[in-house]
Short mmCIF file of C-alpha atoms in Angstrom, two decimals:
data_model
loop_
_atom_site.label_atom_id
_atom_site.label_comp_id
_atom_site.label_asym_id
_atom_site.label_seq_id
_atom_site.Cartn_x
_atom_site.Cartn_y
_atom_site.Cartn_z
CA UNK P 280 0.00 0.00 0.00
CA UNK P 281 0.91 3.64 0.23
CA UNK P 282 0.43 6.65 2.41
CA UNK P 283 0.65 10.14 0.91
CA UNK P 284 -0.61 13.51 2.06
CA UNK P 285 -0.81 17.00 0.59
CA UNK P 286 -1.34 20.08 2.78
CA UNK P 287 -2.21 23.44 1.26
CA UNK P 288 -1.67 26.18 3.86
CA UNK P 289 -1.57 29.94 3.91
CA UNK P 290 2.24 29.86 3.62
CA UNK P 291 2.42 27.15 0.98
CA UNK P 292 2.38 23.47 0.29
CA UNK P 293 3.71 20.37 2.07
CA UNK P 294 3.66 17.06 0.18
CA UNK P 295 4.77 13.77 1.75
CA UNK P 296 4.84 10.20 0.41
CA UNK P 297 6.15 6.87 1.57
CA UNK P 298 7.82 4.66 -1.02
CA UNK P 299 6.86 1.05 -0.38
CA UNK P 300 4.90 -0.96 -2.89
CA UNK P 301 3.90 -4.56 -2.66
CA UNK P 302 2.27 -7.09 -4.89
CA UNK P 303 1.87 -9.83 -2.32
CA UNK P 304 4.12 -10.12 0.71
CA UNK P 305 6.97 -11.63 -1.29
CA UNK P 306 7.12 -8.75 -3.76
CA UNK P 307 7.91 -5.72 -1.67
CA UNK P 308 9.91 -2.97 -3.33
CA UNK P 309 10.58 0.75 -3.21
CA UNK P 310 9.19 3.05 -5.88
CA UNK P 311 8.95 6.79 -5.73
CA UNK P 312 5.37 8.03 -5.52
CA UNK P 313 6.34 11.70 -5.72
CA UNK P 314 6.80 13.26 -9.15
CA UNK P 315 7.88 16.87 -9.60
CA UNK P 316 7.69 19.11 -12.67
CA UNK P 317 9.57 22.32 -12.01
CA UNK P 318 10.71 25.28 -14.07
CA UNK P 319 12.18 27.53 -11.36
CA UNK P 320 10.61 30.97 -11.39
CA UNK P 321 7.83 29.81 -13.72
CA UNK P 322 6.10 26.73 -12.27
CA UNK P 323 6.26 24.00 -9.62
CA UNK P 324 3.93 21.02 -9.90
CA UNK P 325 4.04 17.93 -7.67
CA UNK P 326 2.06 14.71 -8.01
CA UNK P 327 1.62 11.93 -5.40
CA UNK P 328 0.10 8.62 -6.47
CA UNK P 329 -1.52 5.69 -4.67
CA UNK P 330 -2.91 2.40 -5.88
CA UNK P 331 -1.84 -0.06 -8.55
CA UNK P 332 1.80 0.64 -9.47
CA UNK P 333 1.36 -0.17 -13.16
CA UNK P 334 -1.52 2.32 -13.37
CA UNK P 335 0.50 4.96 -11.48
CA UNK P 336 3.51 4.55 -13.77
CA UNK P 337 1.16 4.56 -16.77
CA UNK P 338 -0.37 7.86 -15.65
CA UNK P 339 3.04 9.47 -15.14
CA UNK P 340 4.12 8.16 -18.54
CA UNK P 341 1.09 9.70 -20.26
CA UNK P 342 1.71 12.99 -18.41
CA UNK P 343 5.32 13.11 -19.61
CA UNK P 344 4.39 12.16 -23.17
CA UNK P 345 1.65 14.78 -23.21
CA UNK P 346 -2.06 14.54 -23.70
CA UNK P 347 -4.30 16.46 -26.12
CA UNK P 348 -7.02 18.26 -24.19
CA UNK P 349 -10.21 19.42 -25.96
CA UNK P 350 -8.72 19.14 -29.46
CA UNK P 351 -5.81 21.41 -28.52
CA UNK P 352 -2.14 20.48 -28.88
CA UNK P 353 -0.61 17.95 -26.47
CA UNK P 354 0.06 19.31 -23.03
CA UNK P 355 2.24 18.13 -20.15
CA UNK P 356 2.52 19.45 -16.58
CA UNK P 357 5.43 21.53 -17.95
CA UNK P 358 3.26 23.25 -20.60
CA UNK P 359 -0.26 23.40 -19.09
CA UNK P 360 -1.41 27.02 -18.74
CA UNK P 361 -3.02 26.76 -15.29
CA UNK P 362 -3.20 24.40 -12.29
CA UNK P 363 -6.81 23.70 -13.28
CA UNK P 364 -5.45 22.44 -16.60
CA UNK P 365 -2.89 20.32 -14.72
CA UNK P 366 -5.68 18.69 -12.70
CA UNK P 367 -7.67 18.03 -15.88
CA UNK P 368 -4.50 16.64 -17.46
CA UNK P 369 -4.00 14.17 -14.59
CA UNK P 370 -7.68 13.18 -14.85
CA UNK P 371 -7.28 12.74 -18.59
CA UNK P 372 -4.16 10.63 -18.11
CA UNK P 373 -6.05 8.35 -15.69
CA UNK P 374 -8.83 7.95 -18.24
CA UNK P 375 -6.31 7.25 -21.01
CA UNK P 376 -4.73 4.46 -18.94
CA UNK P 377 -8.17 3.12 -18.02
CA UNK P 378 -9.11 3.10 -21.72
CA UNK P 379 -6.08 0.98 -22.59
CA UNK P 380 -5.70 -1.24 -19.51
CA UNK P 381 -9.16 -1.21 -17.87
CA UNK P 382 -10.76 -4.05 -19.88
CA UNK P 383 -7.80 -6.41 -19.31
CA UNK P 384 -7.66 -5.54 -15.62
CA UNK P 385 -11.39 -6.24 -15.27
CA UNK P 386 -10.94 -9.54 -17.14
CA UNK P 387 -8.34 -10.45 -14.50
CA UNK P 388 -10.63 -9.25 -11.66
CA UNK P 389 -8.17 -6.50 -10.74
CA UNK P 390 -9.77 -3.27 -9.52
CA UNK P 391 -8.77 -0.09 -11.32
CA UNK P 392 -7.24 1.20 -8.11
CA UNK P 393 -5.71 4.68 -8.35
CA UNK P 394 -5.88 8.02 -6.58
CA UNK P 395 -3.58 11.00 -6.79
CA UNK P 396 -2.90 14.31 -5.10
CA UNK P 397 -1.60 17.05 -7.37
CA UNK P 398 -0.64 20.54 -6.27
CA UNK P 399 1.44 23.47 -7.32
CA UNK P 400 1.53 26.90 -8.80
CA UNK P 401 2.11 28.36 -12.28
CA UNK P 402 3.24 31.94 -12.86
CA UNK P 403 0.27 34.34 -12.76
CA UNK P 404 -2.02 31.81 -11.10
CA UNK P 405 -2.86 30.73 -7.56
CA UNK P 406 -1.38 27.83 -5.58
CA UNK P 407 -3.89 24.97 -5.78
CA UNK P 408 -4.22 21.40 -4.52
CA UNK P 409 -6.41 18.65 -5.99
CA UNK P 410 -7.41 15.08 -5.18
CA UNK P 411 -7.91 13.05 -8.38
CA UNK P 412 -10.05 9.90 -8.31
CA UNK P 413 -9.72 6.74 -10.39
CA UNK P 414 -12.58 7.98 -12.60
CA UNK P 415 -10.45 10.99 -13.52
CA UNK P 416 -12.69 13.49 -11.73
CA UNK P 417 -11.27 15.59 -8.92
CA UNK P 418 -11.95 17.85 -5.94
CA UNK P 419 -10.00 20.86 -4.69
CA UNK P 420 -8.86 21.66 -1.16
CA UNK P 421 -10.13 24.72 0.69
CA UNK P 422 -9.08 26.68 3.79
CA UNK P 423 -11.69 24.67 5.74
CA UNK P 424 -10.27 21.34 4.48
CA UNK P 425 -6.60 22.13 3.98
CA UNK P 426 -5.28 18.59 3.49
CA UNK P 427 -5.84 15.47 1.41
CA UNK P 428 -4.64 11.95 2.16
CA UNK P 429 -4.48 8.92 -0.13
CA UNK P 430 -3.71 5.25 0.53
CA UNK P 431 -3.56 4.00 4.11
CA UNK P 432 -4.87 7.28 5.49
CA UNK P 433 -6.64 6.41 8.72
CA UNK P 434 -3.74 5.69 11.09
CA UNK P 435 -2.26 9.12 10.44
CA UNK P 436 -5.48 11.14 10.31
CA UNK P 437 -6.01 11.87 14.04
CA UNK P 438 -2.81 13.91 14.40
CA UNK P 439 -3.54 15.90 11.22
CA UNK P 440 -7.09 16.54 12.48
CA UNK P 441 -5.69 17.81 15.76
CA UNK P 442 -2.89 20.03 14.45
CA UNK P 443 -3.35 21.13 10.84
CA UNK P 444 -5.24 24.35 10.17
CA UNK P 445 -4.97 26.63 7.14
CA UNK P 446 -2.85 29.02 9.22
CA UNK P 447 -0.37 26.36 10.43
CA UNK P 448 3.15 27.40 9.38
CA UNK P 449 5.20 25.29 6.96
CA UNK P 450 7.72 24.09 9.56
CA UNK P 451 4.96 22.84 11.88
CA UNK P 452 3.08 21.32 8.97
CA UNK P 453 6.16 19.39 7.78
CA UNK P 454 6.80 18.20 11.35
CA UNK P 455 3.17 17.13 11.74
CA UNK P 456 3.17 15.32 8.40
CA UNK P 457 6.23 13.33 9.51
CA UNK P 458 4.48 12.38 12.77
CA UNK P 459 1.40 11.33 10.79
CA UNK P 460 3.69 9.21 8.59
CA UNK P 461 5.37 7.74 11.67
CA UNK P 462 2.01 6.59 13.13
CA UNK P 463 1.25 4.89 9.82
CA UNK P 464 4.69 3.26 9.50
CA UNK P 465 4.33 1.79 13.00
CA UNK P 466 0.85 0.37 12.45
CA UNK P 467 1.01 -0.85 8.85
CA UNK P 468 3.89 -2.84 7.38
CA UNK P 469 2.78 -2.08 3.82
CA UNK P 470 3.87 1.55 4.26
CA UNK P 471 7.64 2.10 4.40
CA UNK P 472 10.55 4.51 4.12
CA UNK P 473 12.26 6.33 2.52
CA UNK P 474 9.78 9.13 3.04
CA UNK P 475 9.76 11.79 0.33
CA UNK P 476 8.96 15.27 1.58
CA UNK P 477 8.60 18.47 -0.42
CA UNK P 478 7.94 21.97 0.89
CA UNK P 479 6.88 24.81 -1.40
CA UNK P 480 6.50 28.41 -0.27
CA UNK P 481 3.56 30.23 -1.88
CA UNK P 482 4.53 32.41 -4.89
CA UNK P 483 8.16 31.17 -4.86
CA UNK P 484 7.63 29.18 -8.09
CA UNK P 485 10.47 26.88 -7.07
CA UNK P 486 10.77 24.00 -4.59
CA UNK P 487 11.85 25.22 -1.14
CA UNK P 488 13.19 21.85 -0.08
CA UNK P 489 12.89 18.26 -1.18
CA UNK P 490 14.08 15.50 1.11
CA UNK P 491 14.20 11.74 0.89
CA UNK P 492 14.27 10.54 4.47
CA UNK P 493 15.66 7.09 5.13
CA UNK P 494 14.75 5.29 8.34
CA UNK P 495 18.01 6.50 9.91
CA UNK P 496 17.72 10.14 8.80
CA UNK P 497 18.78 12.08 11.93
CA UNK P 498 15.85 14.53 11.97
CA UNK P 499 13.19 11.95 11.15
CA UNK P 500 14.63 9.58 13.77
CA UNK P 501 14.64 12.41 16.33
CA UNK P 502 11.01 13.33 15.57
CA UNK P 503 9.95 9.70 15.89
CA UNK P 504 11.81 9.18 19.17
CA UNK P 505 10.67 12.49 20.68
CA UNK P 506 7.06 11.87 19.70
CA UNK P 507 7.11 8.36 21.09
CA UNK P 508 8.64 9.32 24.43
CA UNK P 509 6.48 12.45 24.62
CA UNK P 510 3.31 10.41 24.12
CA UNK P 511 4.37 8.02 26.84
CA UNK P 512 4.98 10.81 29.32
CA UNK P 513 1.63 12.48 28.49
CA UNK P 514 -0.01 9.09 28.90
CA UNK P 515 1.64 8.57 32.30
CA UNK P 516 0.62 12.07 33.43
CA UNK P 517 -3.09 11.41 32.90
CA UNK P 518 -4.69 10.18 36.08
CA UNK P 519 -6.04 6.66 36.39
CA UNK P 520 -9.74 5.84 36.06
CA UNK P 521 -11.71 6.67 39.22
CA UNK P 522 -13.67 3.40 39.17
CA UNK P 523 -12.95 0.55 41.55
CA UNK P 524 -11.37 -2.14 39.39
CA UNK P 525 -10.69 -4.59 42.21
CA UNK P 526 -7.49 -5.37 44.10
CA UNK P 527 -4.15 -5.03 42.30
CA UNK T 155 -20.00 2.22 11.87
CA UNK T 156 -18.57 1.03 15.12
CA UNK T 157 -15.34 0.89 17.03
CA UNK T 158 -14.81 -1.81 19.66
CA UNK T 159 -11.70 -3.25 21.26
CA UNK T 160 -10.90 -6.14 23.58
CA UNK T 161 -7.61 -6.33 25.52
CA UNK T 162 -6.54 -9.52 27.29
CA UNK T 163 -3.74 -8.73 29.72
CA UNK T 164 -1.93 -10.49 32.50
CA UNK T 165 -4.20 -8.84 35.08
CA UNK T 166 -7.44 -9.33 33.17
CA UNK T 167 -9.69 -8.03 30.44
CA UNK T 168 -10.68 -4.56 29.19
CA UNK T 169 -13.56 -4.32 26.72
CA UNK T 170 -14.67 -1.03 25.15
CA UNK T 171 -17.38 -0.20 22.58
CA UNK T 172 -18.90 2.93 21.12
CA UNK T 173 -22.67 2.94 20.60
CA UNK T 174 -23.43 4.75 17.36
CA UNK T 175 -25.08 2.97 14.46
CA UNK T 176 -26.13 4.42 11.19
CA UNK T 177 -28.03 3.29 8.15
CA UNK T 178 -27.38 6.30 5.99
CA UNK T 179 -26.62 9.71 7.42
CA UNK T 180 -30.27 10.39 8.23
CA UNK T 181 -30.67 7.25 10.36
CA UNK T 182 -28.18 7.63 13.15
CA UNK T 183 -29.07 6.03 16.47
CA UNK T 184 -27.54 4.60 19.60
CA UNK T 185 -27.51 0.87 20.22
CA UNK T 186 -25.47 -1.00 22.75
CA UNK T 187 -22.78 -3.17 21.19
CA UNK T 188 -21.65 -4.67 24.50
CA UNK T 189 -23.51 -7.71 25.82
CA UNK T 190 -22.65 -9.30 29.16
CA UNK T 191 -23.58 -12.72 30.55
CA UNK T 192 -22.57 -12.95 34.17
CA UNK T 193 -23.16 -15.34 37.04
CA UNK T 194 -21.00 -13.78 39.76
CA UNK T 195 -18.51 -16.26 41.14
CA UNK T 196 -19.17 -18.72 38.32
CA UNK T 197 -18.74 -16.97 34.95
CA UNK T 198 -18.32 -13.62 33.19
CA UNK T 199 -18.71 -13.46 29.40
CA UNK T 200 -18.74 -10.27 27.33
CA UNK T 201 -19.47 -9.87 23.62
CA UNK T 202 -18.79 -6.82 21.41
CA UNK T 203 -20.31 -6.69 17.93
CA UNK T 204 -19.63 -4.70 14.76
CA UNK T 205 -21.31 -4.62 11.37
CA UNK T 206 -24.91 -4.82 10.25
CA UNK T 207 -27.15 -4.07 13.25
CA UNK T 208 -29.86 -6.57 12.24
CA UNK T 209 -27.25 -9.34 12.01
CA UNK T 210 -25.75 -8.32 15.38
CA UNK T 211 -29.14 -8.32 17.09
CA UNK T 212 -29.95 -11.62 15.38
CA UNK T 213 -26.74 -13.19 16.72
CA UNK T 214 -27.45 -11.99 20.27
CA UNK T 215 -31.02 -13.28 19.96
CA UNK T 216 -29.80 -16.74 18.92
CA UNK T 217 -27.28 -16.75 21.79
CA UNK T 218 -29.99 -15.92 24.34
CA UNK T 219 -32.40 -18.49 22.89
CA UNK T 220 -29.68 -21.12 22.87
CA UNK T 221 -28.14 -23.15 20.12
CA UNK T 222 -27.66 -26.92 19.85
CA UNK T 223 -23.98 -27.74 19.32
CA UNK T 224 -22.91 -31.11 17.88
CA UNK T 225 -26.27 -32.78 18.60
CA UNK T 226 -26.09 -31.85 22.28
CA UNK T 227 -28.76 -29.88 24.15
CA UNK T 228 -29.16 -26.16 23.46
CA UNK T 229 -26.50 -24.00 25.04
CA UNK T 230 -26.26 -20.29 25.81
CA UNK T 231 -23.32 -18.22 27.08
CA UNK T 232 -24.80 -18.85 30.55
CA UNK T 233 -24.64 -22.65 30.19
CA UNK T 234 -21.62 -23.32 27.92
CA UNK T 235 -19.00 -25.40 29.73
CA UNK T 236 -15.89 -23.55 28.55
CA UNK T 237 -14.86 -20.30 26.84
CA UNK T 238 -13.95 -22.38 23.78
CA UNK T 239 -17.58 -23.53 23.70
CA UNK T 240 -18.70 -19.89 24.02
CA UNK T 241 -16.60 -18.94 20.97
CA UNK T 242 -18.03 -21.89 19.02
CA UNK T 243 -21.50 -20.83 20.15
CA UNK T 244 -21.00 -17.29 18.81
CA UNK T 245 -19.68 -18.73 15.54
CA UNK T 246 -22.68 -21.06 15.37
CA UNK T 247 -25.06 -18.17 16.03
CA UNK T 248 -23.49 -16.18 13.16
CA UNK T 249 -23.94 -19.18 10.85
CA UNK T 250 -27.54 -19.62 12.01
CA UNK T 251 -28.32 -15.99 11.16
CA UNK T 252 -26.48 -16.31 7.84
CA UNK T 253 -28.52 -19.42 7.04
CA UNK T 254 -31.78 -17.54 7.57
CA UNK T 255 -30.95 -14.02 6.34
CA UNK T 256 -27.95 -14.50 4.04
CA UNK T 257 -29.83 -15.33 0.81
CA UNK T 258 -32.18 -12.33 1.16
CA UNK T 259 -29.29 -10.02 2.00
CA UNK T 260 -27.38 -11.19 -1.06
CA UNK T 261 -30.52 -10.70 -3.19
CA UNK T 262 -30.52 -7.09 -1.96
CA UNK T 263 -26.76 -6.74 -2.58
CA UNK T 264 -26.12 -6.26 1.13
CA UNK T 265 -22.87 -7.76 2.42
CA UNK T 266 -23.09 -10.15 5.34
CA UNK T 267 -21.09 -7.72 7.44
CA UNK T 268 -20.39 -8.88 10.99
CA UNK T 269 -17.46 -9.33 13.35
CA UNK T 270 -17.40 -9.86 17.09
CA UNK T 271 -15.01 -9.94 19.99
CA UNK T 272 -15.92 -12.33 22.81
CA UNK T 273 -13.98 -12.78 26.02
CA UNK T 274 -14.41 -14.00 29.54
CA UNK T 275 -13.81 -16.74 32.03
CA UNK T 276 -15.80 -19.69 33.35
CA UNK T 277 -15.07 -21.35 36.71
CA UNK T 278 -12.24 -23.88 36.40
CA UNK T 279 -11.09 -22.53 33.04
CA UNK T 280 -8.73 -19.82 31.79
CA UNK T 281 -9.57 -16.27 30.79
CA UNK T 282 -9.75 -16.20 26.98
CA UNK T 283 -10.44 -13.66 24.21
CA UNK T 284 -11.59 -14.42 20.66
CA UNK T 285 -12.25 -12.55 17.42
CA UNK T 286 -15.16 -14.10 15.51
CA UNK T 287 -15.48 -13.52 11.75
CA UNK T 288 -18.63 -13.30 9.63
CA UNK T 289 -18.01 -16.88 8.48
CA UNK T 290 -18.35 -18.04 12.09
CA UNK T 291 -14.69 -19.04 12.41
CA UNK T 292 -12.49 -17.35 14.99
CA UNK T 293 -8.99 -16.64 16.26
CA UNK T 294 -7.70 -16.29 19.81
CA UNK T 295 -5.50 -13.59 21.31
CA UNK T 296 -2.07 -14.37 22.71
CA UNK T 297 0.45 -12.58 24.93
CA UNK T 298 2.23 -11.44 21.75
CA UNK T 299 -1.02 -10.01 20.30
CA UNK T 300 -2.96 -9.01 23.39
CA UNK T 301 -5.73 -6.99 21.73
CA UNK T 302 -8.37 -7.22 19.02
CA UNK T 303 -10.22 -4.36 17.34
CA UNK T 304 -13.35 -4.45 15.19
CA UNK T 305 -15.10 -1.79 13.10
CA UNK T 306 -13.32 1.50 12.42
CA UNK T 307 -10.08 0.24 13.92
CA UNK T 308 -7.32 2.16 12.17
CA UNK T 309 -7.58 5.63 13.72
CA UNK T 310 -7.17 4.19 17.21
CA UNK T 311 -4.56 1.54 16.43
CA UNK T 312 -1.34 3.61 16.72
CA UNK T 313 -1.82 4.41 20.42
CA UNK T 314 -2.65 0.77 21.23
CA UNK T 315 0.43 -0.34 19.29
CA UNK T 316 2.57 2.08 21.28
CA UNK T 317 1.22 1.38 24.78
CA UNK T 318 -0.48 -1.98 25.14
CA UNK T 319 1.64 -4.97 26.13
CA UNK T 320 0.53 -8.16 27.87
CA UNK T 321 1.96 -6.82 31.13
CA UNK T 322 0.17 -3.42 30.97
CA UNK T 323 -1.94 -3.01 34.11
CA UNK T 324 -5.73 -2.74 33.93
CA UNK T 325 -5.89 0.95 34.89
CA UNK T 326 -3.40 1.93 32.16
CA UNK T 327 -5.14 -0.35 29.66
CA UNK T 328 -8.54 1.23 30.36
CA UNK T 329 -7.02 4.71 30.05
CA UNK T 330 -5.30 3.77 26.78
CA UNK T 331 -8.49 2.25 25.37
CA UNK T 332 -10.34 5.51 26.10
CA UNK T 333 -7.61 7.50 24.30
CA UNK T 334 -7.83 5.11 21.35
CA UNK T 335 -11.61 5.65 21.32
CA UNK T 336 -11.09 9.43 21.52
CA UNK T 337 -8.84 9.43 18.42
CA UNK T 338 -11.53 7.51 16.55
CA UNK T 339 -14.39 9.74 17.75
CA UNK T 340 -12.51 12.82 16.55
CA UNK T 341 -11.70 11.45 13.10
CA UNK T 342 -14.85 9.54 12.21
CA UNK T 343 -18.38 10.85 12.74
CA UNK T 344 -19.87 7.35 12.40
CA UNK T 345 -18.41 6.41 15.79
CA UNK T 346 -20.05 8.06 18.80
CA UNK T 347 -20.66 8.04 22.54
CA UNK T 348 -21.80 6.82 24.98
CA UNK T 349 -18.74 4.61 25.31
CA UNK T 350 -19.30 1.33 27.12
CA UNK T 351 -16.31 0.13 29.13
CA UNK T 352 -15.94 -3.07 31.12
CA UNK T 353 -12.98 -4.18 33.23
CA UNK T 354 -12.61 -7.75 34.48
CA UNK T 355 -9.88 -8.90 36.85
CA UNK T 356 -8.53 -12.39 36.07
CA UNK T 357 -10.07 -15.18 38.21
CA UNK T 358 -12.60 -12.80 39.83
CA UNK T 359 -15.49 -14.41 37.91
CA UNK T 360 -17.45 -11.17 38.24
CA UNK T 361 -17.29 -7.78 36.46
CA UNK T 362 -14.91 -5.38 38.22
CA UNK T 363 -16.53 -2.30 36.74
CA UNK T 364 -18.87 -1.47 33.89
CA UNK T 365 -19.29 2.14 32.81
CA UNK T 366 -21.34 3.89 30.18
CA UNK T 367 -19.47 7.11 29.48
CA UNK T 368 -21.45 9.96 27.98
CA UNK T 369 -19.62 12.74 26.15
CA UNK T 370 -19.72 14.87 29.33
CA UNK T 371 -18.55 12.12 31.72
CA UNK T 372 -16.03 13.94 33.94
CA UNK T 373 -13.24 11.36 33.70
CA UNK T 374 -13.62 10.74 29.95
CA UNK T 375 -13.74 14.51 29.33
CA UNK T 376 -10.61 14.97 31.45
CA UNK T 377 -8.74 12.21 29.59
CA UNK T 378 -9.71 13.73 26.23
CA UNK T 379 -8.69 17.26 27.25
CA UNK T 380 -5.44 16.17 28.91
CA UNK T 381 -4.48 14.02 25.93
CA UNK T 382 -5.24 16.78 23.46
CA UNK T 383 -3.30 19.48 25.33
CA UNK T 384 -0.49 17.02 26.10
CA UNK T 385 -0.11 16.11 22.42
CA UNK T 386 0.04 19.78 21.51
CA UNK T 387 2.77 20.47 24.01
CA UNK T 388 4.80 17.43 22.89
CA UNK T 389 4.33 18.61 19.30
CA UNK T 390 5.56 22.12 20.18
CA UNK T 391 8.55 20.72 22.03
CA UNK T 392 9.87 18.86 18.99
CA UNK T 393 12.34 20.99 17.09
CA UNK T 394 11.58 22.29 13.62
CA UNK T 395 12.96 20.65 10.47
CA UNK T 396 16.60 21.58 9.82
CA UNK T 397 16.05 22.20 6.10
CA UNK T 398 15.94 25.67 4.62
CA UNK T 399 12.30 26.20 3.68
CA UNK T 400 12.70 29.80 2.51
CA UNK T 401 11.90 33.07 4.24
CA UNK T 402 9.02 33.22 6.70
#
């Protein structure tokens, strides 16, 4: 499986993805689920994918080759005029892969399993974040719902629900996303490092930082250890139930 | 949906269930998912159910009416000789309901959605905990895997994974189960209070305490508030990422 999240905040964007894929427990491998199209000073687009790896790679392939939209010339995330066009392009790429591979997958009783998060900014336009479904349709984030998750999203949702608001700063958001990833890594073996993390500051039109965090990355390890020991001390500080539960 | 958990520890048993059910967002109601059969000094059996409410109520009905096992006389959780027999009885009750209702449910494209956790102790026998599947088969907990969850289990799994060990004492286990329930309540509107909690001390053969915790229960509210503010302060105490993420 996979766990990816995209957070669109007042200050900018935080995108995080694990990199484990598995086709059965004896075929576990690492593949990058984060794809970046950047022309510094002009555009920064980042895509996170979850689901069937062949579909995901097919979608990225179609995006790089370019796709004709509404009878116009072929477009890629490097040439699309707006982030709305980028979202439509990703949706179109999903439909193109479904058109080619869908019937064979159905014949083999394989679900067409794919979701993506795509976000970024193109010169002259706003920073936007979209969640694209396997049908190629999509929704956009809003200040009230500033993050999207795909894949194994439930383990890591409580901490995002507690901490992430539209006004959360980028440093806190990156820290929180790593804690959310940590909770998922601990509870689900199908999600694994390295963890890809990208931070984008609104209107910069270039990536602020992009990190690939191995299990032994010093900062990631410190966050995980501090969170774990902090949780334990909060847990210990909460008083015991007041009910009589019999003799010790 | 539902969220229930059963923890079998060295000191005894902790069982916790929410009580929200819904059939569509306009049919939300409270039903108890915890069922107790107790003969103080002789036996204490507790069942938690998740899934289709009609199936769950059907299973409990069959258990109370009694079920003939292997050509013997009808048995109920109050008459079964061992906890193994109780688990087989629950499995048999699920199969009895499936036999009657399964074909009609399938005709209406409704999954036969049911899981249960059943635990307890009968005089002369050990304390045991089982997870019963919709097919009526079941697995048993062990010191290495001392808890089971059913229903919306993922939100609340990370804290159980971090805290619960076979040697965890009953007070800590009850506290941890309430925190696990809190994480689920916050992230999923289909899980709701009151929260039913039962603690059983090994070999007592009677319930130690049974609580129904409304949202405004003083202890539950205190745990929720202390956990929330504690998490925030641990979060704040963790240092920011070391990477340059551009000007503030």
